[in-house]
Coordinates of C-alpha atoms and ligand atoms in Angstrom, one line a residue:
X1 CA -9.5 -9.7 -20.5
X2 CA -8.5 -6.1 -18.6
X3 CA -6.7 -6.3 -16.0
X4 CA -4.0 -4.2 -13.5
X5 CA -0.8 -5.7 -13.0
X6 CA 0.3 -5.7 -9.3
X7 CA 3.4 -7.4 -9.5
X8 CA 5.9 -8.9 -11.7
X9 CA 9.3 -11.0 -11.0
X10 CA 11.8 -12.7 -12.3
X11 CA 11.1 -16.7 -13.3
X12 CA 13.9 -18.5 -15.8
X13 CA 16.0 -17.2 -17.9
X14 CA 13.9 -15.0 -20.0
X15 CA 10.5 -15.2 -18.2
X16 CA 8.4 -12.9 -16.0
X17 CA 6.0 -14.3 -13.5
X18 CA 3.7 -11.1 -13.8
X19 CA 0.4 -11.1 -11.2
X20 CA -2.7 -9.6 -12.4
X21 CA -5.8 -8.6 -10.7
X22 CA -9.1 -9.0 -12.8
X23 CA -12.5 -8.8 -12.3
X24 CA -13.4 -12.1 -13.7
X25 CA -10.9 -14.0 -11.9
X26 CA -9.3 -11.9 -9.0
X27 CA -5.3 -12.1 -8.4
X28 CA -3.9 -14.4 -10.8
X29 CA 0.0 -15.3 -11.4
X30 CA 0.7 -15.6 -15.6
X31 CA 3.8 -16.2 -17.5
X32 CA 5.2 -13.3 -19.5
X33 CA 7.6 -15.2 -22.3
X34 CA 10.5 -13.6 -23.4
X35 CA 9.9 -10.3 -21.2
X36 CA 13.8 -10.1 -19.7
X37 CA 15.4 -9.7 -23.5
X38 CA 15.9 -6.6 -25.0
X39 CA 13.7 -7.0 -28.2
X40 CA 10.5 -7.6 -25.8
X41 CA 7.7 -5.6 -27.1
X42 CA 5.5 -6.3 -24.1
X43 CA 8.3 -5.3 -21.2
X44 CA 6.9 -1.9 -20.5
X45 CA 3.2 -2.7 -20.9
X46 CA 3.5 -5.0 -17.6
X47 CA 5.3 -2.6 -15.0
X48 CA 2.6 -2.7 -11.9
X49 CA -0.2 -0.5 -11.6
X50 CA -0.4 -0.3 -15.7
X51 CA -4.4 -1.1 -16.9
X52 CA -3.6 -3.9 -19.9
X53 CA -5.7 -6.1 -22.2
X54 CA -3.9 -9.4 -22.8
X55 CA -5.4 -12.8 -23.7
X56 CA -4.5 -16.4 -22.0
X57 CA -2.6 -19.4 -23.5
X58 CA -3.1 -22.3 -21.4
X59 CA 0.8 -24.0 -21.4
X60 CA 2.0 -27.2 -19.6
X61 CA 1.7 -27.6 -16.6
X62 CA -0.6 -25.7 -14.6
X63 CA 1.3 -22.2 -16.4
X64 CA -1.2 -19.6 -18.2
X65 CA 0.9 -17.6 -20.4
X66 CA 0.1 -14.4 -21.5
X67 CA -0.4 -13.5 -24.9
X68 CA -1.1 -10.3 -27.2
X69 CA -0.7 -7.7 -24.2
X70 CA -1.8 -4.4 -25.1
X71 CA -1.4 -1.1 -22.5
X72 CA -5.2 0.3 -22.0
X73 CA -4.3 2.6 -19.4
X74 CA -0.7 3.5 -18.1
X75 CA -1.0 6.2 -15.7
X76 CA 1.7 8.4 -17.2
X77 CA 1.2 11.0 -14.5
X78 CA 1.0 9.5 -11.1
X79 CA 4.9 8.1 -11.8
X80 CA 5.8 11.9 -11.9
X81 CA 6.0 11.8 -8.7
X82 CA 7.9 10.2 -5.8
X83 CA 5.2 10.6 -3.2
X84 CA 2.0 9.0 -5.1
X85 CA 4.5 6.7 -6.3
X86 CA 5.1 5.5 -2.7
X87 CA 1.2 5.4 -2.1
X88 CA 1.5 3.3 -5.6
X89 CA 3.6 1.0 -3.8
X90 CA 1.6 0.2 -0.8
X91 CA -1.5 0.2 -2.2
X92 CA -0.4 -2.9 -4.9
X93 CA 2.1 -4.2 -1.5
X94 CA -1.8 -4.2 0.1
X95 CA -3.2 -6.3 -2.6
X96 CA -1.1 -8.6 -3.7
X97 CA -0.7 -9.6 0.0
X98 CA -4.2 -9.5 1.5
X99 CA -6.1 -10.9 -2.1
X100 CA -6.7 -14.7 -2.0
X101 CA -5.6 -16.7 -5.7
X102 CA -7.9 -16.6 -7.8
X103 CA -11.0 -15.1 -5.7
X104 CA -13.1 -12.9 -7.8
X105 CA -13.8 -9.4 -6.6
X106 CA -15.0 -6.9 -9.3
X107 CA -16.0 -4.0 -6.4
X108 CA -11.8 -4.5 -5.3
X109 CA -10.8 -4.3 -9.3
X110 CA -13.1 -1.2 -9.7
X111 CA -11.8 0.5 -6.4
X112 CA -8.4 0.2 -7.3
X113 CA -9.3 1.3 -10.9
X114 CA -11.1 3.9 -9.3
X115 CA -8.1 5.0 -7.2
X116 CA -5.3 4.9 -9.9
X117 CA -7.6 7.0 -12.3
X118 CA -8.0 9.5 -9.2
X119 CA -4.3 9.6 -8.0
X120 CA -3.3 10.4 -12.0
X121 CA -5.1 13.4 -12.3
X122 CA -3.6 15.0 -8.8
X123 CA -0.6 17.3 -8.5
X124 CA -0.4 16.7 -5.3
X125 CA -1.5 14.2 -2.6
X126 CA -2.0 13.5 1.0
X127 CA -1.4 10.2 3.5
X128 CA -4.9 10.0 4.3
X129 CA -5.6 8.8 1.1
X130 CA -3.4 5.8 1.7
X131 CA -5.5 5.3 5.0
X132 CA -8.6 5.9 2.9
X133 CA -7.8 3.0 0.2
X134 CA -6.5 0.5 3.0
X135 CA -10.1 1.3 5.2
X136 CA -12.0 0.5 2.2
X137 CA -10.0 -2.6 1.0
X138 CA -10.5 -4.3 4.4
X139 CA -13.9 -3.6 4.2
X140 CA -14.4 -4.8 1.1
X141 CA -12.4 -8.3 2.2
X142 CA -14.7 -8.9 5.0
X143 CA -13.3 -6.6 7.8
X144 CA -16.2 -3.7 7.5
X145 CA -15.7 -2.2 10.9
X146 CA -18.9 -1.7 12.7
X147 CA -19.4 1.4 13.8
X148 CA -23.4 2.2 14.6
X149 CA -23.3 0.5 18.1
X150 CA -21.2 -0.8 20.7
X151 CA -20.1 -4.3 19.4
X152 CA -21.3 -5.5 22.7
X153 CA -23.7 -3.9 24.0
X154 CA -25.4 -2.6 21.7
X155 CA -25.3 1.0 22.8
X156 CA -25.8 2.7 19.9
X157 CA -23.0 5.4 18.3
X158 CA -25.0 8.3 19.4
X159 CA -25.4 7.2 23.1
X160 CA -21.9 6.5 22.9
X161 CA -21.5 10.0 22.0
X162 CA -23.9 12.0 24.6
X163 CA -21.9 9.7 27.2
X164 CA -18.8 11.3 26.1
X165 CA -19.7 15.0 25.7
X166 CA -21.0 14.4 29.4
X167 CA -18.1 13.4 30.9
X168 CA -14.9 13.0 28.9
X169 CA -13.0 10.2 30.6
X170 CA -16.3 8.1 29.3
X171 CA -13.7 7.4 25.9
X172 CA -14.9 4.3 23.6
X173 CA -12.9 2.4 22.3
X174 CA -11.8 0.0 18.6
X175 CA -12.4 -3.7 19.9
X176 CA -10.9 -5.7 17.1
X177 CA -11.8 -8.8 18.2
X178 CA -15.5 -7.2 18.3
X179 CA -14.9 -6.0 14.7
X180 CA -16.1 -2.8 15.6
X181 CA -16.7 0.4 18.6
X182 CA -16.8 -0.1 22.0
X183 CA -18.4 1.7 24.7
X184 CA -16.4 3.4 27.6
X185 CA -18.0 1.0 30.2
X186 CA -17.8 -2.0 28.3
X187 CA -13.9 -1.0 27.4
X188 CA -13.0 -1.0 30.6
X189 CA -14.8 -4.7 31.2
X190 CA -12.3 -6.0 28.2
X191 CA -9.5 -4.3 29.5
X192 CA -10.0 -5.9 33.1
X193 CA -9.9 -8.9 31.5
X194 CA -6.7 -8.3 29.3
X195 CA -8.3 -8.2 26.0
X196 CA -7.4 -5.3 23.5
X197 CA -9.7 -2.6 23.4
X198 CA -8.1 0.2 21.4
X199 CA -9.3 3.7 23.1
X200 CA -10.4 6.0 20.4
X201 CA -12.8 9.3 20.2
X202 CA -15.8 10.4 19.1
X203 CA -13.4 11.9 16.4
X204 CA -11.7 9.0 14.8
X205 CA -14.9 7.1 14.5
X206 CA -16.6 9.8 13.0
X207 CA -13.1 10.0 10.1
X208 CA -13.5 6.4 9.8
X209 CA -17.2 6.4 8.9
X210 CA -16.2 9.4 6.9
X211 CA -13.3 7.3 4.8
X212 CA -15.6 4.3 4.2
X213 CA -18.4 6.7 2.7
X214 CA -16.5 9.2 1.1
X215 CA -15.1 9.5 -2.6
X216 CA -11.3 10.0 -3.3
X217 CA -11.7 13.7 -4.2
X218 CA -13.8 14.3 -0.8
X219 CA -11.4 12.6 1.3
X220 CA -8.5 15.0 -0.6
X221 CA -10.6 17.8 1.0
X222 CA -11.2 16.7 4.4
X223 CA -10.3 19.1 7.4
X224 CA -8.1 17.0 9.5
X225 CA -5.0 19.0 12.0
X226 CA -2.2 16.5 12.1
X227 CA -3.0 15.4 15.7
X228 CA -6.5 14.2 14.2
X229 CA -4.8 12.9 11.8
X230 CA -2.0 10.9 14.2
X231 CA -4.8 9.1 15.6
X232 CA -7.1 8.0 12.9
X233 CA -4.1 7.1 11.2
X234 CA -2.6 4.7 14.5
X235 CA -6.2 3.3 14.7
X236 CA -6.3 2.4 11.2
X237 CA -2.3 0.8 11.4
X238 CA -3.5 -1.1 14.2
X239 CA -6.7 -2.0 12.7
X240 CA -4.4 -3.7 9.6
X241 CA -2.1 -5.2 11.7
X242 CA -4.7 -7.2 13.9
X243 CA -6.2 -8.7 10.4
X244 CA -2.9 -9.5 8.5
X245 CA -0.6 -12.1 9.0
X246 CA 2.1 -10.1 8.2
X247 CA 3.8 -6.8 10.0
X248 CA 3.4 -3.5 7.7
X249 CA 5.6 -1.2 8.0
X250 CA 4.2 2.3 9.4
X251 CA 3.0 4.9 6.1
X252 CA 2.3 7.3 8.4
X253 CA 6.1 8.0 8.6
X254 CA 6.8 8.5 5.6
X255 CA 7.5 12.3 5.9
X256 CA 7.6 12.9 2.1
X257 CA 4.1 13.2 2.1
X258 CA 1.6 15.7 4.0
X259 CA -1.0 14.6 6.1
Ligands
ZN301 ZN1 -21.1 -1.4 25.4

């Protein structure tokens, strides 16, 4: 079986629980025998975000062990350097969190593939590719953000846009609970009633549309100032927060790393 190792800690004396993500069988936890002495052949095939072949012995208990692990692709490149390797971070952080046991998911396996394959061949990268892969992994896990019509109402995206080029103040909105855009008028209806409606532009939802279509190497090129940037970025924060159960720390200040 292939698989990309997202995580790996410490388990007995000499033993590595190491958590995979496959195709066949999503994110799985395996034993790693032996890993912690010296002599270990496999240690540096199962360092996260390495691409490995390995095969499955099934032990006592309810333990898989790993067996014959074999490095397919180790993405020599991308741990050059100290800013992908903190989009590395995140990005496995992401998965290993938000992935259920055991749920297959070959489109998340092959964007992640996808992603590490992309990140190893650049010299240099930007934050909103860390916004880009966390967009499209919450859409992938159910969360696709809806972003043709008022969640609502039903308005659709480009009456919600003539409204605003009319009159300015008209600003939609993110309504999480609504998955999806709001209109201006409907906005302030959820806001009257203390509900969150997150106020966005005609801007944002046109980068997120843009990040859920786009390919890694368009959204490297993407013209964005860094107060387009700022916001897309918040929306996208506050997007993750509202559908985790956990708090994430803010990448967009991680300064290392342009925008
Ligand atoms: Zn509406």
């Amino acid at each position: 079986m292939y698989g990309i190792v997202l995580s790996r800690r410490d388990f007995r004396e000499a033993d590595q629980v190491i958590t995979i993500l496959t195709a066949e069988e999503g994110k799985r936890e395996y034993i790693a025998r032996g890993v912690k002495k010296i002599v270990s052949k496999n240690t540096s095939h199962l360092e996260p975000a390495t691409l490995i072949s390995f095969g499955i012995a099934e032990g006592k208990k309810e333990f898989s062990y790993l067996t014959n692990v074999q490095p397919v692709e180790s993405f020599f490149h991308l741990r050059q350097s100290l800013p992908t390797l903190h989009i590395i971070g995140y990005s496995l952080d992401a998965l290993f969190t938000m992935l259920k046991e055991g749920e297959a998911d070959s489109d998340i396996y092959q964007l992640y593939i996808s992603y590490l394959r992309f990140l190893n061949t650049q010299e240099q990268v930007r934050l909103l590719l860390l916004d880009a892969f966390l967009i499209k992994l919450f859409s992938h896990l159910g969360y696709h953000p809806s972003l043709d019509a008022c969640v609502v109402c039903e308005k659709t995206y480009k009456e919600i846009g003539l409204e605003f080029l009319s009159a300015t103040e008209q600003k939609p909105g993110f309504y999480f609970a609504g998955g999806g855009i709001i209109c201006a008028s409907c906005k302030a209806e959820k806001q009257r009633i203390g509900e969150v409606a997150y106020p966005c532009g005609i801007k944002e939802i046109n980068t997120l549309r843009f990040l859920l279509a786009s390919s890694w190497q368009d959204v490297v090129s993407f013209p964005l100032d860094e107060e387009e940037y700022r916001l897309v970025h918040k929306l996208i924060y506050e997007f993750m927060l509202y559908h985790s159960e956990r708090k994430w720390d803010d990448w967009g200040k991680i300064s290392l790393i342009m925008t």
